[in-house]
């Protein structure tokens, strides 16, 4: 009896996942292909689908099946495929059914209006006009947290949407220790008299050569183009359309090498994760990505740990010089390597380098936590933002456009999302250090252009695990220790001390 109930449950959930892939395909098309006037009808298509998906996710039959299965032997081992499936479907079902419909609708409305207001406010550098929207969004987020319930603090409930099972206290601890080590490191780099010349990155890089080279490198590290595509969008993303169809995008700037190239590596890293999930488990929790932080760890591992390493460029630089003879023909490898690893405190998160990036996240994480807990008033947010930039990065934005108004997240109701970027960097460094140990020295392999061992290691340890463990459990199982700030700090020190002459 319980086997057939389990099969019904799986069939229902898998079909919901198929609807979700149609939603992803519509979204991809909207960003890559849709003609300008297609928007209104596309909105109709998208809202019909999302309503349908929501109905399926809160279908009362799910509740019945789940309570029938609670005592089943299939649920006995929470980390087995069936145990994971039952546990995770229950988790999502409970979350979806706990939120009152009016609150969901109000949140959706507040997000749409908030984003519109944010666009105008950013353009006009007018925080005051955006403040009432932000107040409303944080009030609704507090209500959301109350409706969902939480183990320790309201922020836990919001964080759980992006890092299932993660606790605010744990994240605050790890990120706090990261901040305490990072602030002095970044200050020492900023004070160093050594400054790499980044002029070489702004020479002319013809678009076709960039595309050819980017595709080539993405394929070399293991993005499978027979099950994936690369297209152009203003804001790059990676979208899994199905088990054999993963699409990544990038943008090209003929006068800035990093933009497309590292964007492609980043999205290819996301894509390699999606392509490494167990296809036969598609749509079910054991075949789905575990968290935003782990997803981001995969993109950042390929982009930064691999893609900005000297070993990687010892392999690819001669090819880059052949693709871009006018730009790179006279540039020694060491100068190019220093340029792509330029570190300097800056105001804009999305343009930040590998070392300073996490300080941008810390500012946002600490402020959204204070806002949610009513320790900070929205009216005081711009000032608090400037103070934190000054104390963590040593610089202060001259206006709110380059300060608190730069990101879209809060305006769209994304609270609890920012820390996943830094968790991604931390997981990436810790996993890379473990792979380096397990595989007997990655640098030599990268230098020979051998990426399969690292990719296979990630597939076996991380991708194929799906949601059988939480992100924190998975990292601890694979690396033998809980998530720590130390591997990232060790990596940054080892890399930047010689580049900037630090002791
Ligand atoms: Zn990413």
Short mmCIF file of C-alpha atoms and ligand atoms in Angstrom, two decimals:
data_model
loop_
_atom_site.label_atom_id
_atom_site.label_comp_id
_atom_site.label_asym_id
_atom_site.label_seq_id
_atom_site.Cartn_x
_atom_site.Cartn_y
_atom_site.Cartn_z
CA UNK A 1 0.00 0.00 0.00
CA UNK A 2 2.65 2.51 1.00
CA UNK A 3 4.70 1.73 -2.14
CA UNK A 4 1.90 2.82 -4.40
CA UNK A 5 1.28 5.89 -2.25
CA UNK A 6 4.97 6.68 -2.59
CA UNK A 7 4.75 6.24 -6.37
CA UNK A 8 1.75 8.56 -6.55
CA UNK A 9 3.63 11.13 -4.52
CA UNK A 10 6.69 10.93 -6.79
CA UNK A 11 4.62 11.11 -9.96
CA UNK A 12 2.82 14.21 -8.71
CA UNK A 13 6.02 15.96 -7.63
CA UNK A 14 7.89 15.06 -10.80
CA UNK A 15 5.08 16.46 -12.93
CA UNK A 16 5.15 19.67 -10.89
CA UNK A 17 8.86 19.85 -11.66
CA UNK A 18 8.12 19.47 -15.37
CA UNK A 19 5.76 22.45 -15.14
CA UNK A 20 8.54 24.36 -13.39
CA UNK A 21 10.92 23.60 -16.27
CA UNK A 22 8.35 25.07 -18.68
CA UNK A 23 8.40 28.17 -16.50
CA UNK A 24 12.23 28.21 -16.75
CA UNK A 25 12.06 27.84 -20.51
CA UNK A 26 9.65 30.78 -20.76
CA UNK A 27 11.98 32.82 -18.58
CA UNK A 28 15.02 31.89 -20.70
CA UNK A 29 13.10 32.80 -23.85
CA UNK A 30 12.01 36.11 -22.35
CA UNK A 31 15.62 37.02 -21.58
CA UNK A 32 17.24 35.67 -24.77
CA UNK A 33 14.73 35.57 -27.60
CA UNK A 34 11.40 37.28 -27.00
CA UNK A 35 10.54 40.27 -29.21
CA UNK A 36 9.99 43.55 -27.34
CA UNK A 37 6.20 43.47 -27.49
CA UNK A 38 5.93 39.90 -26.28
CA UNK A 39 5.97 40.91 -22.62
CA UNK A 40 2.29 41.30 -21.84
CA UNK A 41 1.28 37.89 -23.16
CA UNK A 42 4.38 36.32 -21.60
CA UNK A 43 3.25 37.66 -18.21
CA UNK A 44 -0.12 35.95 -18.77
CA UNK A 45 1.62 32.66 -19.61
CA UNK A 46 3.95 32.91 -16.63
CA UNK A 47 1.26 33.76 -14.09
CA UNK A 48 -1.00 30.93 -15.34
CA UNK A 49 1.87 28.49 -14.88
CA UNK A 50 2.96 29.76 -11.49
CA UNK A 51 -0.63 29.55 -10.23
CA UNK A 52 -0.80 25.98 -11.48
CA UNK A 53 2.49 25.08 -9.82
CA UNK A 54 1.38 26.63 -6.53
CA UNK A 55 -1.88 24.65 -6.64
CA UNK A 56 0.02 21.43 -7.22
CA UNK A 57 2.48 22.19 -4.40
CA UNK A 58 -0.36 22.75 -1.93
CA UNK A 59 -2.64 19.97 -3.22
CA UNK A 60 -4.31 18.45 -0.11
CA UNK A 61 -3.60 14.97 -1.51
CA UNK A 62 0.08 15.67 -0.84
CA UNK A 63 -0.73 16.12 2.84
CA UNK A 64 -2.64 12.83 2.88
CA UNK A 65 0.11 10.91 1.10
CA UNK A 66 2.75 12.38 3.37
CA UNK A 67 0.94 11.50 6.58
CA UNK A 68 0.37 7.99 5.24
CA UNK A 69 4.09 7.68 4.48
CA UNK A 70 5.36 9.15 7.75
CA UNK A 71 5.57 5.75 9.44
CA UNK A 72 6.56 3.87 6.27
CA UNK A 73 9.92 2.04 6.10
CA UNK A 74 10.56 4.20 3.01
CA UNK A 75 10.92 7.20 5.34
CA UNK A 76 13.04 5.40 7.92
CA UNK A 77 16.44 6.49 6.63
CA UNK A 78 16.20 10.27 6.13
CA UNK A 79 19.24 10.24 3.81
CA UNK A 80 18.12 7.44 1.48
CA UNK A 81 16.50 8.44 -1.83
CA UNK A 82 12.99 7.67 -0.60
CA UNK A 83 13.62 9.14 2.85
CA UNK A 84 15.04 12.29 1.30
CA UNK A 85 12.12 12.54 -1.09
CA UNK A 86 9.52 12.23 1.67
CA UNK A 87 11.40 14.55 4.04
CA UNK A 88 11.95 17.32 1.48
CA UNK A 89 8.48 17.18 -0.04
CA UNK A 90 7.02 17.45 3.44
CA UNK A 91 9.27 20.39 4.18
CA UNK A 92 8.12 22.27 1.08
CA UNK A 93 4.47 21.31 1.58
CA UNK A 94 4.52 22.55 5.18
CA UNK A 95 6.10 25.84 4.13
CA UNK A 96 3.70 26.40 1.27
CA UNK A 97 0.59 25.61 3.28
CA UNK A 98 1.59 27.63 6.33
CA UNK A 99 1.56 30.92 4.44
CA UNK A 100 -1.88 32.56 4.26
CA UNK A 101 -2.95 33.27 0.70
CA UNK A 102 -3.47 37.01 1.42
CA UNK A 103 0.10 37.29 2.69
CA UNK A 104 1.50 35.58 -0.42
CA UNK A 105 -0.48 37.92 -2.65
CA UNK A 106 0.52 40.97 -0.65
CA UNK A 107 4.17 39.94 -0.83
CA UNK A 108 3.95 39.48 -4.59
CA UNK A 109 2.34 42.89 -5.00
CA UNK A 110 4.86 44.57 -2.70
CA UNK A 111 7.71 43.01 -4.68
CA UNK A 112 6.38 44.21 -8.04
CA UNK A 113 5.75 47.75 -6.75
CA UNK A 114 9.00 47.68 -4.80
CA UNK A 115 11.07 46.86 -7.87
CA UNK A 116 9.40 49.59 -9.90
CA UNK A 117 9.97 52.13 -7.13
CA UNK A 118 13.55 50.96 -6.70
CA UNK A 119 14.32 51.49 -10.40
CA UNK A 120 13.10 55.09 -10.24
CA UNK A 121 14.78 55.73 -6.88
CA UNK A 122 18.10 54.40 -8.12
CA UNK A 123 17.91 56.45 -11.31
CA UNK A 124 17.10 59.62 -9.34
CA UNK A 125 19.33 58.79 -6.35
CA UNK A 126 16.27 59.26 -4.18
CA UNK A 127 16.22 56.82 -1.27
CA UNK A 128 13.33 58.63 0.45
CA UNK A 129 10.91 57.70 -2.35
CA UNK A 130 11.86 54.03 -1.97
CA UNK A 131 11.82 53.94 1.85
CA UNK A 132 8.05 53.32 2.30
CA UNK A 133 8.28 50.32 -0.05
CA UNK A 134 11.21 48.90 1.87
CA UNK A 135 9.36 49.39 5.15
CA UNK A 136 6.38 47.51 3.77
CA UNK A 137 8.55 44.69 2.43
CA UNK A 138 10.35 44.19 5.73
CA UNK A 139 7.04 44.30 7.62
CA UNK A 140 5.67 41.57 5.34
CA UNK A 141 8.87 39.54 5.69
CA UNK A 142 8.43 39.65 9.47
CA UNK A 143 4.87 38.41 9.03
CA UNK A 144 6.12 35.69 6.70
CA UNK A 145 8.66 34.54 9.27
CA UNK A 146 5.98 34.45 11.99
CA UNK A 147 3.65 32.42 9.77
CA UNK A 148 6.38 29.94 8.84
CA UNK A 149 7.84 29.59 12.31
CA UNK A 150 11.55 29.33 13.04
CA UNK A 151 13.97 27.54 15.36
CA UNK A 152 15.74 30.58 16.87
CA UNK A 153 15.14 33.88 15.15
CA UNK A 154 12.80 35.20 12.40
CA UNK A 155 15.68 35.47 9.92
CA UNK A 156 16.02 31.65 10.10
CA UNK A 157 12.66 31.30 8.36
CA UNK A 158 13.76 33.51 5.44
CA UNK A 159 17.25 32.03 5.14
CA UNK A 160 15.63 28.61 4.91
CA UNK A 161 14.21 29.45 1.45
CA UNK A 162 17.75 29.63 0.07
CA UNK A 163 19.82 27.53 2.52
CA UNK A 164 17.42 24.87 3.76
CA UNK A 165 18.12 23.92 7.37
CA UNK A 166 20.73 26.64 7.90
CA UNK A 167 20.62 28.81 11.06
CA UNK A 168 21.24 32.54 11.30
CA UNK A 169 23.40 32.09 14.41
CA UNK A 170 25.65 29.67 12.54
CA UNK A 171 25.97 31.88 9.46
CA UNK A 172 26.59 34.97 11.60
CA UNK A 173 29.36 33.12 13.44
CA UNK A 174 31.18 31.93 10.32
CA UNK A 175 30.77 35.22 8.45
CA UNK A 176 31.81 37.19 11.54
CA UNK A 177 35.06 35.25 11.78
CA UNK A 178 35.56 35.73 8.04
CA UNK A 179 35.07 39.49 8.45
CA UNK A 180 37.57 39.70 11.30
CA UNK A 181 40.28 38.06 9.18
CA UNK A 182 39.32 39.70 5.92
CA UNK A 183 39.16 43.37 6.95
CA UNK A 184 42.88 43.54 7.90
CA UNK A 185 43.88 41.47 4.82
CA UNK A 186 42.03 43.79 2.45
CA UNK A 187 43.45 46.84 4.25
CA UNK A 188 46.99 45.45 3.86
CA UNK A 189 46.41 44.86 0.13
CA UNK A 190 44.96 48.37 -0.27
CA UNK A 191 48.04 49.83 1.46
CA UNK A 192 50.49 47.87 -0.68
CA UNK A 193 52.56 50.02 -3.02
CA UNK A 194 52.23 47.26 -5.64
CA UNK A 195 49.43 47.88 -8.11
CA UNK A 196 48.98 45.60 -11.11
CA UNK A 197 48.32 47.36 -14.37
CA UNK A 198 44.79 46.50 -15.44
CA UNK A 199 45.16 48.36 -18.73
CA UNK A 200 45.76 45.08 -20.57
CA UNK A 201 42.25 43.90 -19.69
CA UNK A 202 40.73 46.96 -21.37
CA UNK A 203 42.37 46.54 -24.75
CA UNK A 204 40.35 45.47 -27.77
CA UNK A 205 39.02 41.90 -27.51
CA UNK A 206 36.99 41.11 -30.65
CA UNK A 207 33.62 39.65 -29.82
CA UNK A 208 33.88 36.53 -32.04
CA UNK A 209 37.22 35.58 -30.54
CA UNK A 210 35.83 36.06 -27.02
CA UNK A 211 32.92 33.82 -27.79
CA UNK A 212 35.10 31.15 -29.41
CA UNK A 213 37.60 31.18 -26.56
CA UNK A 214 34.90 31.23 -23.85
CA UNK A 215 33.10 28.26 -25.40
CA UNK A 216 36.35 26.39 -25.77
CA UNK A 217 37.35 26.86 -22.13
CA UNK A 218 33.82 26.05 -20.86
CA UNK A 219 33.93 22.80 -22.83
CA UNK A 220 37.45 22.02 -21.54
CA UNK A 221 36.41 22.32 -17.89
CA UNK A 222 33.45 20.06 -18.61
CA UNK A 223 30.34 22.02 -19.55
CA UNK A 224 28.63 19.61 -21.94
CA UNK A 225 27.39 21.51 -25.01
CA UNK A 226 25.48 18.46 -26.26
CA UNK A 227 23.29 19.01 -23.18
CA UNK A 228 23.65 22.76 -22.90
CA UNK A 229 23.77 26.12 -24.66
CA UNK A 230 25.49 29.46 -24.28
CA UNK A 231 23.60 32.62 -25.26
CA UNK A 232 23.78 36.37 -24.70
CA UNK A 233 21.85 38.38 -22.08
CA UNK A 234 22.34 41.66 -20.24
CA UNK A 235 22.34 39.86 -16.88
CA UNK A 236 23.99 36.43 -17.10
CA UNK A 237 22.29 33.41 -15.57
CA UNK A 238 22.14 29.63 -15.69
CA UNK A 239 18.88 27.80 -16.13
CA UNK A 240 18.21 24.09 -15.98
CA UNK A 241 15.45 23.40 -18.48
CA UNK A 242 15.55 19.65 -17.99
CA UNK A 243 17.93 16.80 -17.23
CA UNK A 244 19.57 17.06 -20.66
CA UNK A 245 19.16 20.77 -21.30
CA UNK A 246 21.07 23.36 -19.27
CA UNK A 247 21.40 26.90 -20.59
CA UNK A 248 23.90 29.53 -19.58
CA UNK A 249 24.26 33.11 -20.76
CA UNK A 250 26.89 35.82 -20.74
CA UNK A 251 27.46 39.37 -21.99
CA UNK A 252 30.31 40.65 -24.11
CA UNK A 253 32.30 43.83 -23.72
CA UNK A 254 34.88 44.31 -26.48
CA UNK A 255 36.95 46.47 -24.15
CA UNK A 256 36.91 44.40 -20.99
CA UNK A 257 38.19 40.84 -21.06
CA UNK A 258 36.87 39.77 -17.62
CA UNK A 259 33.22 40.48 -18.22
CA UNK A 260 32.39 37.65 -20.63
CA UNK A 261 35.22 35.27 -19.84
CA UNK A 262 34.81 34.99 -16.06
CA UNK A 263 31.06 35.26 -16.49
CA UNK A 264 31.15 32.18 -18.72
CA UNK A 265 33.34 30.28 -16.24
CA UNK A 266 30.97 31.22 -13.43
CA UNK A 267 27.81 30.16 -15.24
CA UNK A 268 29.51 27.05 -16.62
CA UNK A 269 30.28 26.13 -13.00
CA UNK A 270 26.56 26.38 -12.20
CA UNK A 271 25.86 24.40 -15.37
CA UNK A 272 28.33 21.64 -14.52
CA UNK A 273 26.50 21.21 -11.20
CA UNK A 274 23.14 20.97 -12.97
CA UNK A 275 24.59 18.54 -15.51
CA UNK A 276 26.07 16.47 -12.68
CA UNK A 277 22.74 15.92 -10.92
CA UNK A 278 21.33 12.41 -11.24
CA UNK A 279 19.17 12.56 -14.38
CA UNK A 280 17.10 9.52 -13.36
CA UNK A 281 16.12 11.41 -10.21
CA UNK A 282 15.05 14.50 -12.13
CA UNK A 283 12.30 16.46 -10.39
CA UNK A 284 12.72 14.62 -7.09
CA UNK A 285 14.78 15.95 -4.17
CA UNK A 286 17.70 13.47 -4.57
CA UNK A 287 18.12 14.83 -8.12
CA UNK A 288 17.85 18.52 -7.26
CA UNK A 289 20.44 21.08 -6.14
CA UNK A 290 20.73 21.27 -2.37
CA UNK A 291 21.02 25.02 -1.72
CA UNK A 292 21.89 28.37 -3.23
CA UNK A 293 25.16 28.40 -1.28
CA UNK A 294 26.29 25.07 -2.68
CA UNK A 295 25.18 26.09 -6.19
CA UNK A 296 27.21 29.26 -5.84
CA UNK A 297 30.18 27.28 -4.50
CA UNK A 298 30.30 25.39 -7.79
CA UNK A 299 30.30 28.54 -9.92
CA UNK A 300 32.87 30.30 -7.74
CA UNK A 301 35.12 27.27 -7.56
CA UNK A 302 35.50 27.20 -11.34
CA UNK A 303 35.53 30.98 -11.72
CA UNK A 304 37.95 31.87 -8.91
CA UNK A 305 39.78 28.90 -7.40
CA UNK A 306 40.42 27.38 -10.83
CA UNK A 307 39.91 30.22 -13.33
CA UNK A 308 41.98 32.87 -11.58
CA UNK A 309 44.85 30.56 -10.68
CA UNK A 310 48.30 30.73 -12.19
CA UNK A 311 48.23 27.00 -13.02
CA UNK A 312 45.06 27.41 -15.08
CA UNK A 313 46.60 30.24 -17.09
CA UNK A 314 49.89 28.41 -17.57
CA UNK A 315 47.71 26.04 -19.59
CA UNK A 316 45.39 28.49 -21.34
CA UNK A 317 47.47 31.63 -21.74
CA UNK A 318 49.26 30.59 -24.95
CA UNK A 319 45.84 29.87 -26.46
CA UNK A 320 44.53 33.23 -25.24
CA UNK A 321 47.50 34.95 -26.85
CA UNK A 322 46.73 33.24 -30.16
CA UNK A 323 43.05 34.28 -29.94
CA UNK A 324 43.87 37.87 -28.96
CA UNK A 325 47.26 38.60 -30.53
CA UNK A 326 46.77 42.37 -30.63
CA UNK A 327 45.72 42.62 -26.97
CA UNK A 328 47.92 39.98 -25.34
CA UNK A 329 50.78 39.32 -27.76
CA UNK A 330 53.21 41.54 -25.83
CA UNK A 331 51.88 40.81 -22.32
CA UNK A 332 53.81 38.33 -20.17
CA UNK A 333 51.76 35.70 -18.34
CA UNK A 334 52.71 37.14 -14.93
CA UNK A 335 51.37 40.59 -15.85
CA UNK A 336 48.12 39.12 -17.14
CA UNK A 337 47.77 36.97 -14.01
CA UNK A 338 48.33 40.00 -11.77
CA UNK A 339 45.77 42.02 -13.75
CA UNK A 340 42.98 39.43 -13.44
CA UNK A 341 43.74 39.29 -9.70
CA UNK A 342 43.61 43.01 -9.09
CA UNK A 343 42.19 43.66 -5.62
CA UNK A 344 40.93 47.05 -4.56
CA UNK A 345 38.10 48.21 -2.31
CA UNK A 346 35.24 49.44 -4.48
CA UNK A 347 31.64 50.49 -4.04
CA UNK A 348 29.77 48.12 -6.34
CA UNK A 349 29.26 44.51 -5.26
CA UNK A 350 28.87 42.95 -8.71
CA UNK A 351 32.18 44.44 -9.84
CA UNK A 352 34.09 43.43 -6.71
CA UNK A 353 37.14 41.16 -6.77
CA UNK A 354 37.57 37.78 -5.12
CA UNK A 355 38.98 39.21 -1.86
CA UNK A 356 36.74 42.22 -1.20
CA UNK A 357 33.51 40.59 -2.44
CA UNK A 358 32.62 39.03 0.90
CA UNK A 359 32.82 42.37 2.69
CA UNK A 360 30.08 43.67 0.39
CA UNK A 361 27.97 40.70 1.45
CA UNK A 362 28.71 41.21 5.14
CA UNK A 363 27.41 44.78 4.96
CA UNK A 364 24.14 43.56 3.43
CA UNK A 365 23.73 40.54 5.70
CA UNK A 366 24.26 42.54 8.89
CA UNK A 367 21.95 45.34 7.77
CA UNK A 368 19.08 43.11 6.66
CA UNK A 369 19.33 41.23 9.93
CA UNK A 370 19.10 44.52 11.86
CA UNK A 371 16.17 45.71 9.74
CA UNK A 372 14.26 42.47 10.19
CA UNK A 373 14.78 42.52 13.94
CA UNK A 374 13.80 46.19 14.21
CA UNK A 375 17.23 47.16 15.49
CA UNK A 376 17.59 49.55 12.55
CA UNK A 377 14.99 51.87 11.04
CA UNK A 378 14.67 52.05 7.27
CA UNK A 379 15.21 55.82 7.46
CA UNK A 380 18.64 55.20 9.03
CA UNK A 381 19.67 52.56 6.50
CA UNK A 382 21.69 54.76 4.08
CA UNK A 383 23.77 56.14 6.94
CA UNK A 384 24.36 52.68 8.41
CA UNK A 385 25.39 51.47 4.95
CA UNK A 386 27.99 54.24 4.60
CA UNK A 387 29.39 53.58 8.06
CA UNK A 388 29.86 49.89 7.36
CA UNK A 389 31.53 50.52 3.99
CA UNK A 390 33.92 52.87 5.71
CA UNK A 391 34.78 50.46 8.48
CA UNK A 392 35.03 47.27 6.36
CA UNK A 393 36.35 48.59 3.04
CA UNK A 394 37.76 51.96 4.01
CA UNK A 395 35.67 53.82 1.45
CA UNK A 396 32.32 55.58 1.46
CA UNK A 397 29.78 55.91 -1.37
CA UNK A 398 29.24 59.52 -2.45
CA UNK A 399 25.54 58.85 -3.08
CA UNK A 400 22.90 56.16 -2.47
CA UNK A 401 22.91 55.08 -6.11
CA UNK A 402 26.38 53.68 -5.54
CA UNK A 403 25.40 52.71 -2.02
CA UNK A 404 22.25 51.25 -0.61
CA UNK A 405 20.27 51.51 -3.86
CA UNK A 406 22.61 49.41 -6.01
CA UNK A 407 21.04 45.95 -5.60
CA UNK A 408 17.64 44.76 -6.73
CA UNK A 409 17.25 42.04 -4.06
CA UNK A 410 15.44 43.79 -1.18
CA UNK A 411 13.11 45.66 -3.52
CA UNK A 412 11.89 42.30 -4.84
CA UNK A 413 11.43 40.83 -1.39
CA UNK A 414 14.64 38.78 -1.38
CA UNK A 415 15.68 38.92 2.25
CA UNK A 416 18.01 36.18 3.47
CA UNK A 417 19.52 35.68 0.02
CA UNK A 418 22.74 37.71 0.26
CA UNK A 419 24.65 35.44 2.66
CA UNK A 420 24.39 32.56 0.17
CA UNK A 421 26.97 34.34 -2.03
CA UNK A 422 29.53 34.29 0.77
CA UNK A 423 28.57 30.79 1.86
CA UNK A 424 29.30 29.87 -1.76
CA UNK A 425 32.81 31.34 -1.52
CA UNK A 426 33.44 29.56 1.78
CA UNK A 427 32.15 26.20 0.56
CA UNK A 428 34.16 26.61 -2.66
CA UNK A 429 37.44 27.14 -0.79
CA UNK A 430 36.81 24.31 1.66
CA UNK A 431 35.81 21.86 -1.07
CA UNK A 432 38.72 22.88 -3.29
CA UNK A 433 41.21 22.36 -0.46
CA UNK A 434 39.77 18.89 0.16
CA UNK A 435 39.83 17.99 -3.55
CA UNK A 436 43.42 19.21 -3.71
CA UNK A 437 44.29 16.82 -0.89
CA UNK A 438 42.23 13.88 -2.20
CA UNK A 439 43.48 14.22 -5.78
CA UNK A 440 47.11 14.78 -4.92
CA UNK A 441 47.73 18.37 -5.99
CA UNK A 442 45.34 20.10 -8.35
CA UNK A 443 47.73 22.76 -9.61
CA UNK A 444 49.77 20.28 -11.66
CA UNK A 445 46.58 18.85 -13.16
CA UNK A 446 45.19 22.29 -14.06
CA UNK A 447 48.49 23.21 -15.63
CA UNK A 448 48.26 20.13 -17.87
CA UNK A 449 44.66 21.04 -18.74
CA UNK A 450 43.29 18.03 -16.88
CA UNK A 451 39.94 19.08 -15.43
CA UNK A 452 38.16 15.73 -15.40
CA UNK A 453 39.50 14.51 -12.04
CA UNK A 454 38.26 17.63 -10.21
CA UNK A 455 34.94 17.58 -12.07
CA UNK A 456 34.43 13.88 -11.32
CA UNK A 457 35.31 14.45 -7.67
CA UNK A 458 32.68 17.20 -7.46
CA UNK A 459 30.14 15.05 -9.24
CA UNK A 460 30.65 12.11 -6.90
CA UNK A 461 30.87 14.09 -3.69
CA UNK A 462 28.47 16.98 -4.27
CA UNK A 463 26.34 16.82 -7.42
CA UNK A 464 25.12 13.25 -7.13
CA UNK A 465 24.15 13.78 -3.47
CA UNK A 466 21.27 16.06 -4.49
CA UNK A 467 19.33 16.95 -1.36
CA UNK A 468 20.12 13.77 0.56
CA UNK A 469 22.00 15.92 3.10
CA UNK A 470 21.73 19.60 3.97
CA UNK A 471 24.47 21.84 2.59
CA UNK A 472 26.21 21.98 5.97
CA UNK A 473 25.99 18.20 6.46
CA UNK A 474 27.25 17.58 2.95
CA UNK A 475 30.28 19.83 3.35
CA UNK A 476 31.13 18.25 6.67
CA UNK A 477 30.81 14.73 5.25
CA UNK A 478 33.03 15.57 2.29
CA UNK A 479 35.67 17.61 4.11
CA UNK A 480 35.53 16.04 7.58
CA UNK A 481 34.92 19.36 9.31
CA UNK A 482 32.14 21.93 9.64
CA UNK A 483 32.10 24.97 7.40
CA UNK A 484 34.90 27.32 8.38
CA UNK A 485 36.28 30.67 7.24
CA UNK A 486 39.83 29.29 7.37
CA UNK A 487 40.20 27.59 3.96
CA UNK A 488 39.10 30.76 2.18
CA UNK A 489 41.41 32.97 4.24
CA UNK A 490 44.32 30.56 3.66
CA UNK A 491 43.61 30.58 -0.08
CA UNK A 492 43.40 34.39 -0.23
CA UNK A 493 46.59 34.86 1.82
CA UNK A 494 48.51 32.29 -0.23
CA UNK A 495 47.46 33.96 -3.44
CA UNK A 496 47.63 37.64 -2.61
CA UNK A 497 50.65 37.77 -0.29
CA UNK A 498 53.13 37.21 -3.17
CA UNK A 499 51.13 39.39 -5.59
CA UNK A 500 51.04 42.34 -3.19
CA UNK A 501 54.30 41.73 -1.31
CA UNK A 502 52.60 41.11 2.04
CA UNK A 503 54.40 39.24 4.79
ZN1 LIG B 1 26.20 32.45 -9.46
#
